[in-house]
Coordinates of C-alpha atoms in Angstrom, one line a residue:
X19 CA 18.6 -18.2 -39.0
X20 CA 18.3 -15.3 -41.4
X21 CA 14.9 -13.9 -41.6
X22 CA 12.9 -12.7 -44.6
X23 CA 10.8 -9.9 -45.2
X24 CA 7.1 -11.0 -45.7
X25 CA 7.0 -8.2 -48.4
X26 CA 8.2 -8.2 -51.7
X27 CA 9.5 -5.3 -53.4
X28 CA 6.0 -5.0 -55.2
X29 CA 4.9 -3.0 -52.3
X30 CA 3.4 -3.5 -48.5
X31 CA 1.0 -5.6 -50.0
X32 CA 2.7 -7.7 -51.5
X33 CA 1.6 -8.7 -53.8
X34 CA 2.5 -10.4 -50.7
X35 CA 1.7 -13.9 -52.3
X36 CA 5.5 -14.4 -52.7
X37 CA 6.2 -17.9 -53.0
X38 CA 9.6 -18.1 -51.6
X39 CA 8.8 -16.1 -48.7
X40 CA 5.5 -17.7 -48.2
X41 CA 7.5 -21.3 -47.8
X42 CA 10.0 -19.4 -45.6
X43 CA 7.1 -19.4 -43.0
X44 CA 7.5 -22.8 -42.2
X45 CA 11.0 -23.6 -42.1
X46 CA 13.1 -25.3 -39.7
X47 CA 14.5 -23.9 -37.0
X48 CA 17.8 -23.4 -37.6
X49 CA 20.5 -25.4 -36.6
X50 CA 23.4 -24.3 -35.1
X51 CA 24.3 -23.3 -31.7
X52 CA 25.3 -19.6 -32.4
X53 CA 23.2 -16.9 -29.7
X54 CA 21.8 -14.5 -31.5
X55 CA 23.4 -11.6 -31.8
X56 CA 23.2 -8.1 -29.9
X57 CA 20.7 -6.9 -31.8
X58 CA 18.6 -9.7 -32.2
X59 CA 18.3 -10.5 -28.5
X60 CA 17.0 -6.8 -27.4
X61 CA 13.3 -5.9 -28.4
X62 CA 14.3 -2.3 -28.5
X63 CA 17.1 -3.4 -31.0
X64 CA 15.1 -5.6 -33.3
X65 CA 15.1 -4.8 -36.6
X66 CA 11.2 -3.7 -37.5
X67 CA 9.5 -5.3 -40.1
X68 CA 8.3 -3.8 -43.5
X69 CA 4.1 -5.2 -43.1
X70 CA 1.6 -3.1 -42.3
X71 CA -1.3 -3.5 -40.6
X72 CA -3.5 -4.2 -43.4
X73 CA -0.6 -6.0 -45.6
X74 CA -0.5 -8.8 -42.7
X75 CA -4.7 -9.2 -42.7
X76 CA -4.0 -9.6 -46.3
X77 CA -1.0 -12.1 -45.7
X78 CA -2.9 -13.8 -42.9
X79 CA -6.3 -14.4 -45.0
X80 CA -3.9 -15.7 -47.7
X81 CA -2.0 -18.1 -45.5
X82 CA -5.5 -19.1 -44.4
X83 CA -7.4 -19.4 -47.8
X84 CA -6.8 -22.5 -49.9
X85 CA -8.2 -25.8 -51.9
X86 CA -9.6 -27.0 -48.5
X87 CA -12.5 -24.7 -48.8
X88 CA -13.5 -27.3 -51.6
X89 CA -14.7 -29.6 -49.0
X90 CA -16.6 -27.3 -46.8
X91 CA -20.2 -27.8 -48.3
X92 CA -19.6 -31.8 -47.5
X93 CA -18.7 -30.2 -44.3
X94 CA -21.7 -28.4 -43.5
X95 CA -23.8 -31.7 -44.9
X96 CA -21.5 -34.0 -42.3
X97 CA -22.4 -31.3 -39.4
X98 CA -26.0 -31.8 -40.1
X99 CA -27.0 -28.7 -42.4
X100 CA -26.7 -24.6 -42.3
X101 CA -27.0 -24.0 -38.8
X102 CA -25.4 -26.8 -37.4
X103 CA -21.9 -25.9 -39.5
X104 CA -22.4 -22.2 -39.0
X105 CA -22.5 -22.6 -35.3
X106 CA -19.9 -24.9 -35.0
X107 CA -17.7 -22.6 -37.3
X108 CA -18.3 -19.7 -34.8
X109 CA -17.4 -21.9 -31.7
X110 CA -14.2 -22.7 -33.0
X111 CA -13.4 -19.5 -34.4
X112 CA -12.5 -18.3 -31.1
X113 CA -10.3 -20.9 -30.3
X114 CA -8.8 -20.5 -33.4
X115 CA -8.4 -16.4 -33.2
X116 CA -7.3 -17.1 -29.1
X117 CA -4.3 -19.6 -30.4
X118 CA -3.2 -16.8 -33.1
X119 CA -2.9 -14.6 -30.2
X120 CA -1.3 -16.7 -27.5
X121 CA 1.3 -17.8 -30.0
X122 CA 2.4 -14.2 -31.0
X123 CA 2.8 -13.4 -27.5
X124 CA 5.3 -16.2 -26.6
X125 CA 7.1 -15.4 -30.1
X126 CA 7.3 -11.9 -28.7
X127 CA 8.6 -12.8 -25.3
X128 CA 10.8 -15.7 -26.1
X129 CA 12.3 -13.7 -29.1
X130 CA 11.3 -16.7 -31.8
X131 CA 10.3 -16.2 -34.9
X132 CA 9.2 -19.6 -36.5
X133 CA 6.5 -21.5 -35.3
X134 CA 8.7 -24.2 -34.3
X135 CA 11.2 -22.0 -32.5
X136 CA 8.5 -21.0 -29.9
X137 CA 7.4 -24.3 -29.7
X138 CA 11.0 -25.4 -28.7
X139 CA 11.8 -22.5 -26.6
X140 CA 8.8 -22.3 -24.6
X141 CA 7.7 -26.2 -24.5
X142 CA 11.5 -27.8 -24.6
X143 CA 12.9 -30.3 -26.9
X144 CA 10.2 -32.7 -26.9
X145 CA 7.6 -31.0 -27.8
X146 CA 9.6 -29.1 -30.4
X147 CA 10.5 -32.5 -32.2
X148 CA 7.1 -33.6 -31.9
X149 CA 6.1 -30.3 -33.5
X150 CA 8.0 -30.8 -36.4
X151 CA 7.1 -34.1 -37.4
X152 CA 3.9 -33.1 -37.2
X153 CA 5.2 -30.3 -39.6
X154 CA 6.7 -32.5 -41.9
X155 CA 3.2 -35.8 -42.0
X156 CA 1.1 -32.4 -42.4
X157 CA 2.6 -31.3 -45.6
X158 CA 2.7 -34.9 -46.8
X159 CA -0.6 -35.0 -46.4
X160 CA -1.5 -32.5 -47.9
X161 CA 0.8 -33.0 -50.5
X162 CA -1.3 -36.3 -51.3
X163 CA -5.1 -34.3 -51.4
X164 CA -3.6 -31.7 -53.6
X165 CA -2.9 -34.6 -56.0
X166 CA -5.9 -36.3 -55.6
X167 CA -7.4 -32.7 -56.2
X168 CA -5.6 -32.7 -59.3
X169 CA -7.1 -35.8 -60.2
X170 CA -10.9 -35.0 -59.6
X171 CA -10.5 -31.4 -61.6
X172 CA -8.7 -33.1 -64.6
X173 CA -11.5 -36.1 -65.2
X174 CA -14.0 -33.2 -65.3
X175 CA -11.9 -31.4 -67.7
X176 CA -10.9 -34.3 -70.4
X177 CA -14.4 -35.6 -70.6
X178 CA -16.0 -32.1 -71.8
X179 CA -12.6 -32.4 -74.0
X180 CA -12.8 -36.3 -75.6
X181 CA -16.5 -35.1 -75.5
X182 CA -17.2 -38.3 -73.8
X183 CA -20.6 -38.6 -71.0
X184 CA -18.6 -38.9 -67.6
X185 CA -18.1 -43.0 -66.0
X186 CA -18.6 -44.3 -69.9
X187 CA -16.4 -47.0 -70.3
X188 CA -13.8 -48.0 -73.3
X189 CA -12.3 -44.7 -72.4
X190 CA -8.4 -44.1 -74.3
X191 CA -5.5 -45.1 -71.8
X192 CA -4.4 -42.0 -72.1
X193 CA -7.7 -39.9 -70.4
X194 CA -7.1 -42.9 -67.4
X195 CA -7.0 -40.9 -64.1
X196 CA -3.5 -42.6 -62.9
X197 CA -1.8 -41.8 -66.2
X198 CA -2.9 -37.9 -66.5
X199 CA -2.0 -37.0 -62.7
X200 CA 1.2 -38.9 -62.9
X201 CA 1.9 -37.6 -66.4
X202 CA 1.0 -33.7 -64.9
X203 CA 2.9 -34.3 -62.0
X204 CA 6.2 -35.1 -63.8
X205 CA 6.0 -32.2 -65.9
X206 CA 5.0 -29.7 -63.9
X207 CA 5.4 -30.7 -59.9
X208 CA 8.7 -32.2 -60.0
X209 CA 10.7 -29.5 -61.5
X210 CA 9.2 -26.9 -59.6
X211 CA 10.0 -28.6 -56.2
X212 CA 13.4 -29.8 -57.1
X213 CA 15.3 -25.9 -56.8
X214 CA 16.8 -24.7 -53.6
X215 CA 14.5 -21.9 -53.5
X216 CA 11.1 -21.5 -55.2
X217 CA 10.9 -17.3 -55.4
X218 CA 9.9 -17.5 -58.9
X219 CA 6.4 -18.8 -58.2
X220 CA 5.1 -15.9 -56.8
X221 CA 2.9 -14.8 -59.7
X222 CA 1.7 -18.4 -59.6
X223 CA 0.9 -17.8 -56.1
X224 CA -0.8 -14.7 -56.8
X225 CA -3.0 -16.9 -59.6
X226 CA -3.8 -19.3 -56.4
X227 CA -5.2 -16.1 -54.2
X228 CA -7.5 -15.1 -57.1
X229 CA -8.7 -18.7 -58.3
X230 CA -9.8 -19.4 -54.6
X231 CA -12.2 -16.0 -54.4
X232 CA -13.3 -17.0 -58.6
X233 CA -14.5 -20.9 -57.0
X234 CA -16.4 -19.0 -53.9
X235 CA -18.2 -17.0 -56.0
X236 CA -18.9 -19.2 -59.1
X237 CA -20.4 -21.9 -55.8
X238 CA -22.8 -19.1 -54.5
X239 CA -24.3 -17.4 -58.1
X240 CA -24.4 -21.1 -59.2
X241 CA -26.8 -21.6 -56.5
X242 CA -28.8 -18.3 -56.9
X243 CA -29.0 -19.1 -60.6
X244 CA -29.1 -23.0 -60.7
X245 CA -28.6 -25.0 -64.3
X246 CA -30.9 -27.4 -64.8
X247 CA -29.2 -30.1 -64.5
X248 CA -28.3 -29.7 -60.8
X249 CA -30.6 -31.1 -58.3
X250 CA -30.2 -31.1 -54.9
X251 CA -30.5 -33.5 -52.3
X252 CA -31.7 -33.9 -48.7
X253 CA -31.6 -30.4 -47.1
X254 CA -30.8 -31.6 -43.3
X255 CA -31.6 -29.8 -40.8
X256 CA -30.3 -30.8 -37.9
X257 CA -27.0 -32.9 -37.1
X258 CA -28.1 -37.0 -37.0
X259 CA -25.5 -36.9 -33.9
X260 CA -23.4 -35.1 -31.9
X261 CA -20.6 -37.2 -33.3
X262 CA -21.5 -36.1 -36.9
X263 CA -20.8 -32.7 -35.7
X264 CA -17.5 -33.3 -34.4
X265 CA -17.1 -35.2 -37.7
X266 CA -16.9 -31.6 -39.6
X267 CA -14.2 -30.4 -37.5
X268 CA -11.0 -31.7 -39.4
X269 CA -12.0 -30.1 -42.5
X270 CA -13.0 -26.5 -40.5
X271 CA -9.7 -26.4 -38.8
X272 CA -8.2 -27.8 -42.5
X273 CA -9.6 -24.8 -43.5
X274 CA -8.4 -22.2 -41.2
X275 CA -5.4 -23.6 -40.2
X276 CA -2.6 -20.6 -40.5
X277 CA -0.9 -20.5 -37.1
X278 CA 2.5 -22.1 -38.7
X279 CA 2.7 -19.1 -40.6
X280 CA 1.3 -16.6 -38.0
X281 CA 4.5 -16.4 -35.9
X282 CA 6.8 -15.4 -39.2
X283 CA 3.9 -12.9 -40.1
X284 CA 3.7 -11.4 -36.7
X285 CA 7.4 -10.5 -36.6
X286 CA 7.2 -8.8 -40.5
X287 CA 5.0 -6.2 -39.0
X288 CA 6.0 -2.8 -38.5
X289 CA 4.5 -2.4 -35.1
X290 CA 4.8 -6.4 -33.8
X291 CA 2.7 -5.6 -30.9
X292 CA 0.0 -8.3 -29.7
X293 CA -2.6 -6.0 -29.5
X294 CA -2.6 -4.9 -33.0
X295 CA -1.7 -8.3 -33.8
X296 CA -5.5 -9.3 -32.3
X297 CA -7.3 -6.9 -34.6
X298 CA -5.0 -8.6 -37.3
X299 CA -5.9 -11.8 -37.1
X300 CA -9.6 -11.1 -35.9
X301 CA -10.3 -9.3 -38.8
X302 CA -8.6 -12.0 -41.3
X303 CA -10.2 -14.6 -39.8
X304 CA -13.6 -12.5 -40.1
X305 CA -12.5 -12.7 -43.7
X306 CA -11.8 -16.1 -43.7
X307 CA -14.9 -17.3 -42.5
X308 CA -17.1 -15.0 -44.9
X309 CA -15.6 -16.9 -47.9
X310 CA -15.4 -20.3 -46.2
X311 CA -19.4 -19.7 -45.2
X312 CA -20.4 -18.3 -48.8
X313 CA -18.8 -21.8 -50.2
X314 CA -20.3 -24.1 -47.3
X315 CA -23.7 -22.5 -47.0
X316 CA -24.4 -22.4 -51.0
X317 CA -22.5 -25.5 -51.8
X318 CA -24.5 -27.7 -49.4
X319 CA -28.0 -26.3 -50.3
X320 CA -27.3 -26.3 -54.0
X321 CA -26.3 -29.9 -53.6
X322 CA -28.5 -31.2 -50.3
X323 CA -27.0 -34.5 -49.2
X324 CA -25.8 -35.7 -52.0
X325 CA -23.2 -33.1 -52.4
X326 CA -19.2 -34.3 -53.3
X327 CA -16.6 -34.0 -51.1
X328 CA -15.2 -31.8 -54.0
X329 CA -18.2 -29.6 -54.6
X330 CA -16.8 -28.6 -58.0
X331 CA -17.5 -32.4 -58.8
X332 CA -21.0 -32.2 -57.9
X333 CA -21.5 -29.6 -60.9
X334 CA -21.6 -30.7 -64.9
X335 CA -18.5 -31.0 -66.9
X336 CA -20.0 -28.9 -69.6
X337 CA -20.5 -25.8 -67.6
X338 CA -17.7 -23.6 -68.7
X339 CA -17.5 -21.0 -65.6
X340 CA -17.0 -23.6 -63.4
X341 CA -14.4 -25.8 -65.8
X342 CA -12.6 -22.3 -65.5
X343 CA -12.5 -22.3 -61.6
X344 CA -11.5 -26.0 -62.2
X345 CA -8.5 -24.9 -63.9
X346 CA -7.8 -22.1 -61.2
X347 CA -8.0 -24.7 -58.8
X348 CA -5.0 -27.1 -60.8
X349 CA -2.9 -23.9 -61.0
X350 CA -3.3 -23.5 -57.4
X351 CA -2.4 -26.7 -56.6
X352 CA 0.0 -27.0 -59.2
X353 CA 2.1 -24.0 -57.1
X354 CA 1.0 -24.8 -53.9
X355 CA 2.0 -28.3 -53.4
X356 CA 5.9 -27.4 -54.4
X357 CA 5.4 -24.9 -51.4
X358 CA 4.6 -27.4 -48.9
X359 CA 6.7 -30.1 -50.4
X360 CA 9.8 -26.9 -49.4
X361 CA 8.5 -26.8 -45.5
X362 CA 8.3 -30.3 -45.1
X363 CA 11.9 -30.7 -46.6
X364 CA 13.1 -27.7 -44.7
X365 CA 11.9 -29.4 -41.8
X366 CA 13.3 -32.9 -42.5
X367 CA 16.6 -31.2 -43.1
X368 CA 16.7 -29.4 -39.7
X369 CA 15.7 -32.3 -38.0
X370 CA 18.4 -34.5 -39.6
X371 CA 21.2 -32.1 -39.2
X372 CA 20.4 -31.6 -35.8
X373 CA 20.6 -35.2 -35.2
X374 CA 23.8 -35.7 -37.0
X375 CA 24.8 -32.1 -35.4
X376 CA 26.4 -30.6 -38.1
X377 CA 25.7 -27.2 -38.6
X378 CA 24.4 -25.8 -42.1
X379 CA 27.4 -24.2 -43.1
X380 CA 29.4 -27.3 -42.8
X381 CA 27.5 -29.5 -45.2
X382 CA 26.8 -27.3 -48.2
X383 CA 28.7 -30.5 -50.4
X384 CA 25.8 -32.7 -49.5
X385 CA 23.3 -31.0 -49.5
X386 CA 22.0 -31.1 -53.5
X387 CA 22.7 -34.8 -53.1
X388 CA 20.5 -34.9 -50.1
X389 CA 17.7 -32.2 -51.5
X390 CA 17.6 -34.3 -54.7
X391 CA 16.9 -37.8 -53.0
X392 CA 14.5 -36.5 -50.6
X393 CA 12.5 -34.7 -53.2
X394 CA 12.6 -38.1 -55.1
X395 CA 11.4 -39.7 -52.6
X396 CA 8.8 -37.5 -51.1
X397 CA 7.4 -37.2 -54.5
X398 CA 7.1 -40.7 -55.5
X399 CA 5.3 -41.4 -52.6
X400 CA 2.7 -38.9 -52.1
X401 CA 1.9 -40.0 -55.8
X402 CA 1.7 -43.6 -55.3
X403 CA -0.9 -42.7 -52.2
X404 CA -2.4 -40.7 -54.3
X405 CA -3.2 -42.8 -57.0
X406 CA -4.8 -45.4 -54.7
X407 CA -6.2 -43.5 -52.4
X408 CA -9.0 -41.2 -55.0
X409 CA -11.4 -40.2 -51.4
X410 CA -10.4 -36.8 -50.9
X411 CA -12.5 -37.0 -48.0
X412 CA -10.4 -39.5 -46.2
X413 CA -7.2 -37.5 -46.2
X414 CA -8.6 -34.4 -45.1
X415 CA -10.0 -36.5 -41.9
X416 CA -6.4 -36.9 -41.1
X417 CA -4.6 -34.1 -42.0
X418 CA -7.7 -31.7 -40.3
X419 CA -6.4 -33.6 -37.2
X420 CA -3.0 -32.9 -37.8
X421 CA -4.6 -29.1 -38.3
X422 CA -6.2 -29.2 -34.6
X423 CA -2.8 -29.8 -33.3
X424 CA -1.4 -26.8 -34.8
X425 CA -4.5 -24.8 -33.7
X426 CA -5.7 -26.7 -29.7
X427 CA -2.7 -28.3 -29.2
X428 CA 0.2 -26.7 -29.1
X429 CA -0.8 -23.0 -28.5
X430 CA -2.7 -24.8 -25.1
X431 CA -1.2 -25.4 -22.1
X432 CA 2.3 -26.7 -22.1
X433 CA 5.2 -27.4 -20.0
X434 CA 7.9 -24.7 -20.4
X435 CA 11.4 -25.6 -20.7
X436 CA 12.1 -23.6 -17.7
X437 CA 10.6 -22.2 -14.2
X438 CA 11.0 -18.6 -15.9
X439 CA 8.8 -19.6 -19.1
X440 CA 5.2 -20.9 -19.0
X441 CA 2.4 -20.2 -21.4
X442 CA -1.2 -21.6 -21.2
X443 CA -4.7 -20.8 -23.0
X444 CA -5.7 -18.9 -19.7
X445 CA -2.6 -16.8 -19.2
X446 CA 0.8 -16.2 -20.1
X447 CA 3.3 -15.5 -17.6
X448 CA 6.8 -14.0 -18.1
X449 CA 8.7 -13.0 -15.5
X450 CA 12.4 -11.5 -16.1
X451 CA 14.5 -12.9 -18.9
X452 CA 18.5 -12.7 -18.2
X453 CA 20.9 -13.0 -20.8
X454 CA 25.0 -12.3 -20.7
X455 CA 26.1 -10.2 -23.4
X456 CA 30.1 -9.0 -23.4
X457 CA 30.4 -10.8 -20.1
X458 CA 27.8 -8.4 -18.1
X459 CA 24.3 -10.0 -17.3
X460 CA 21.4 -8.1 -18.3
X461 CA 18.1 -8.9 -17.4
X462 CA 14.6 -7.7 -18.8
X463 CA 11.3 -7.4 -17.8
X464 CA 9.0 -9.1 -20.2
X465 CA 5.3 -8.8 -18.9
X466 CA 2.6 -10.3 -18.0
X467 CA -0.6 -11.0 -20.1
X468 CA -3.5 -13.3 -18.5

C-alpha cells in the first residue's frame, strides 16, 4: 500500500493536522498479494520519514486530543472525585504509554506500517479480522456521539438565539433538536464524507486542535472565576465502589486512545527507533494527561455531582466564552466525524475486497458506486441512532470499551502467526526473519527486546 508522509508541505510540524493524512492512519491494509518490494523489505533500505522528534509528540498529542475530553469531569464524578480519577488516570497511563511502545516495536520488526498490518502479521488472520471490525463499530460509534455532540452544543446555542429560557415548551419546529442535527448534518457532514479523499479539511482540522485547548481552558478559569449562576454539587470524595471506579475507565481510555494511529506515526519519523519513539509517546501522553486533568479536575469541582456528561451543558447558554468553545466544539466535530466515517470505510472496503479477492486495481469501475452507497448508508444510520439515542454517556460506555481493545487488548499477549513471531506485554522476541529476494534467501537478525 503506498504510504504517506505524516507531514504536509507546511513544514515538520505540520501543521501536521492534515486531514487526509490524518485519516490515512487508519486505513486498511491493503489488499493484494504483491511482496513488497526490495526496498521496502530491508530496514537499511527503507525510505526515512520526514517527522521529527518533536513534530510526532505534536502529531501524537493531536491523534490523542479530542471531543471525548468533554466527558471527563462526569468521569472524575463516576470514579468518585479528584483523587480517585487522578490515580486511576496514572495507573492506566502506563499501560497506555507500555502498548504505544510494544506496538512500534512489532511494526519495526515485522516491517508493517498500519495498525492493522501488525496486528495481522504478528497475531494471524483472525485476530487481524477481528481487529478491523473493531475498527470499523469504533468509528461508528463514534460517529454516533459526535452527532449527539452536535446536538447538545446546538440546543445551547439556538436558545441564547430564539432568546428563549432552556426546556420552555411551544418551542418553533424548526429549533426541535432532531430537525437542526439532521438539517446540519445534510449540509455539512454528508458532502464532506462523500469525496475519495478528504485532504482539503486540514485547516478545519487545524480549527479542531485549537478549539480543544480554547474548551480546557474556558473549563478551568470558569472554575477559578465562577458566574453566579453555577453551583456545584456534591464534591465526593471517595469512590462509592470499586466498581464505580472501573466505571470511569471507558471514557479515560476514550480519551487517550491513539494507538491506531501510533504505528503510521512511528514509521513518519526520521529516526523510527523505539527508543526515541518511548520519549515520544511519554512525553505526548504527559501532554495529554495535563489537558485531560485540567478539564476533569475543574470540571467536576465546578459542577460537584451534578455535573453533565457534556460539561459545556452544565454551564449557561448566555455565557458567551463558552457559546464560543461550543461552536469550536461543532467545527471539530463537524471535520472530525467525515475523518472517521473515511477509516471505517477504508476498512469496510479492505475487508470486502479481501473477501471477494479482487485486488484494488481491478475494481476502480465500482468503486464510486460502492463508496456512494456505503456512505449513504453509514450516514443514515449513525443519524437515526443518534436521534434516539440523546445520552452521550451511554455511547461512550461502549465505544471506551471498544478503546480498551485497541489499548489492553491487542498490544497484550497474542498468538503469532508463526513460531518465528511472538510478541507479549512482558517481552518481545524476534529471532531471524528470512526472506527470498531474486531467488537467493537472505535472512536478518531482528533483536530481542524484553
Amino acid at each position: 500500500m503506498a504510504q504517506v508522509s505524516i507531514n504536509s508541505d507546511l513544514g515538520e510540524w505540520g501543521f501536521s493536522t492534515d486531514a487526509g493524512e490524518r485519516a490515512h492512519l487508519l486505513q486498511s491494509p491493503c489488499v493484494d498479494t504483491d511482496p513488497k518490494n526490495e526496498e521496502e523489505a530491508s530496514p537499511e533500505g527503507q525510505s526515512r520519514g520526514t517527522t521529527s522528534t518533536f513534530g510526532a509528540i505534536f502529531i501524537v498529542v493531536n491523534a490523542c486530543l479530542g471531543a471525548g475530553l468533554l466527558n471527563f469531569p462526569a468521569a472524575f464524578s463516576t470514579a468518585g472525585g479528584v483523587a480517585a480519577g487522578i490515580t486511576l488516570q496514572m495507573s492506566m497511563l502506563v499501560f497506555i504509554i507500555s502498548g504505544l511502545v510494544i506496538l512500534a516495536y512489532c511494526s519495526q520488526a515485522s516491517n508493517e506500517r498500519t495498525y492493522q498490518e501488525v496486528v495481522w502479521a504478528v497475531c494471524g488472520k483472525l485476530t487481524g479480522v477481528l481487529c478491523e471490525v473493531a475498527i470499523a463499530i469504533y468509528t461508528f460509534g463514534t460517529c454516533i456521539a459526535f452527532l449527539i455532540i452536535i446536538g447538545d452544543q446546538q440546543d445551547k446555542i439556538i436558545a441564547v438565539m430564539a432568546k428563549e429560557p432552556e426546556g420552555a415548551g411551544g418551542n418553533p419546529w424548526y429549533t426541535d433538536r432532531k430537525f437542526t442535527i439532521s438539517l446540519t448534518a445534510f449540509l455539512f457532514i454528508l458532502p464532506l464524507s462523500i469525496p475519495r479523499e478528504i485532504g482539503f479539511q486540514k485547516y478545519a482540522s487545524f480549527l479542531s486542535v485549537v478549539g480543544t485547548w480554547y474548551v480546557t481552558a474556558i473549563v478551568i478559569i470558569k472554575y477559578i472565576w465562577p458566574d453566579k449562576e453555577m453551583t456545584p454539587g456534591d464534591i465526593l470524595t471517595r469512590p462509592v465502589s470499586w466498581m464505580a471506579v472501573f466505571n470511569a475507565m471507558p471514557t479515560i481510555c476514550f480519551g487517550f486512545q491513539c494507538h491506531v494511529s501510533s504505528v503510521p506515526i512511528f514509521n513518519s519519523m526520521q529516526r523510527p527507533e523505539v527508543k526515541t519513539w518511548g520519549g515520544v509517546v511519554t512525553a505526548a501522553m504527559v501532554i495529554a494527561l495535563a489537558v485531560y486533568m485540567g478539564t476533569g479536575v475543574c470540571g467536576f469541582l465546578a459542577f460537584g455531582a451534578s455535573v453533565d456528561p457534556d460539561v459545556l451543558l452544565s454551564y449557561p447558554s448566555n455565557d458567551v466564552a463558552v457559546a464560543v468553545a461550543r461552536a469550536f466544539i461543532i467545527l471539530s466535530v463537524l471535520s472530525s466525524y467525515s475523518i472517521l466515517h473515511f477509516c471505517g470505510r477504508a476498512v469496510i472496503e479492505g475487508l470486502w475486497l479481501r473477501y471477494q479477492g479482487m485486488p484494488v486495481e481491478e475494481d476502480v469501475g465500482r468503486e464510486r458506486r460502492r463508496r456512494v452507497l456505503q456512505t449513504l448508508v453509514w450516514f443514515l444510520l449513525t443519524l437515526l441512532l443518534a436521534l434516539f439515542i440523546p445520552d452521550i454517556g451511554k455511547v461512550i460506555s461502549v465505544i471506551g470499551g471498544l478503546a480498551a481493545c485497541f489499548i489492553f487488548v491487542f498490544p497484550g499477549p497474542v498468538q503469532a502467526s508463526s513460531p518465528e513471531k511472538r510478541c507479549s506485554v512482558i517481552s518481545i522476541l524476534l529471532t531471524r526473519r528470512c526472506e527470498v529476494q531474486g531467488g537467493q534467501q537472505t535472512c536478518l537478525e531482528v533483536g530481542k527486546l524484553s
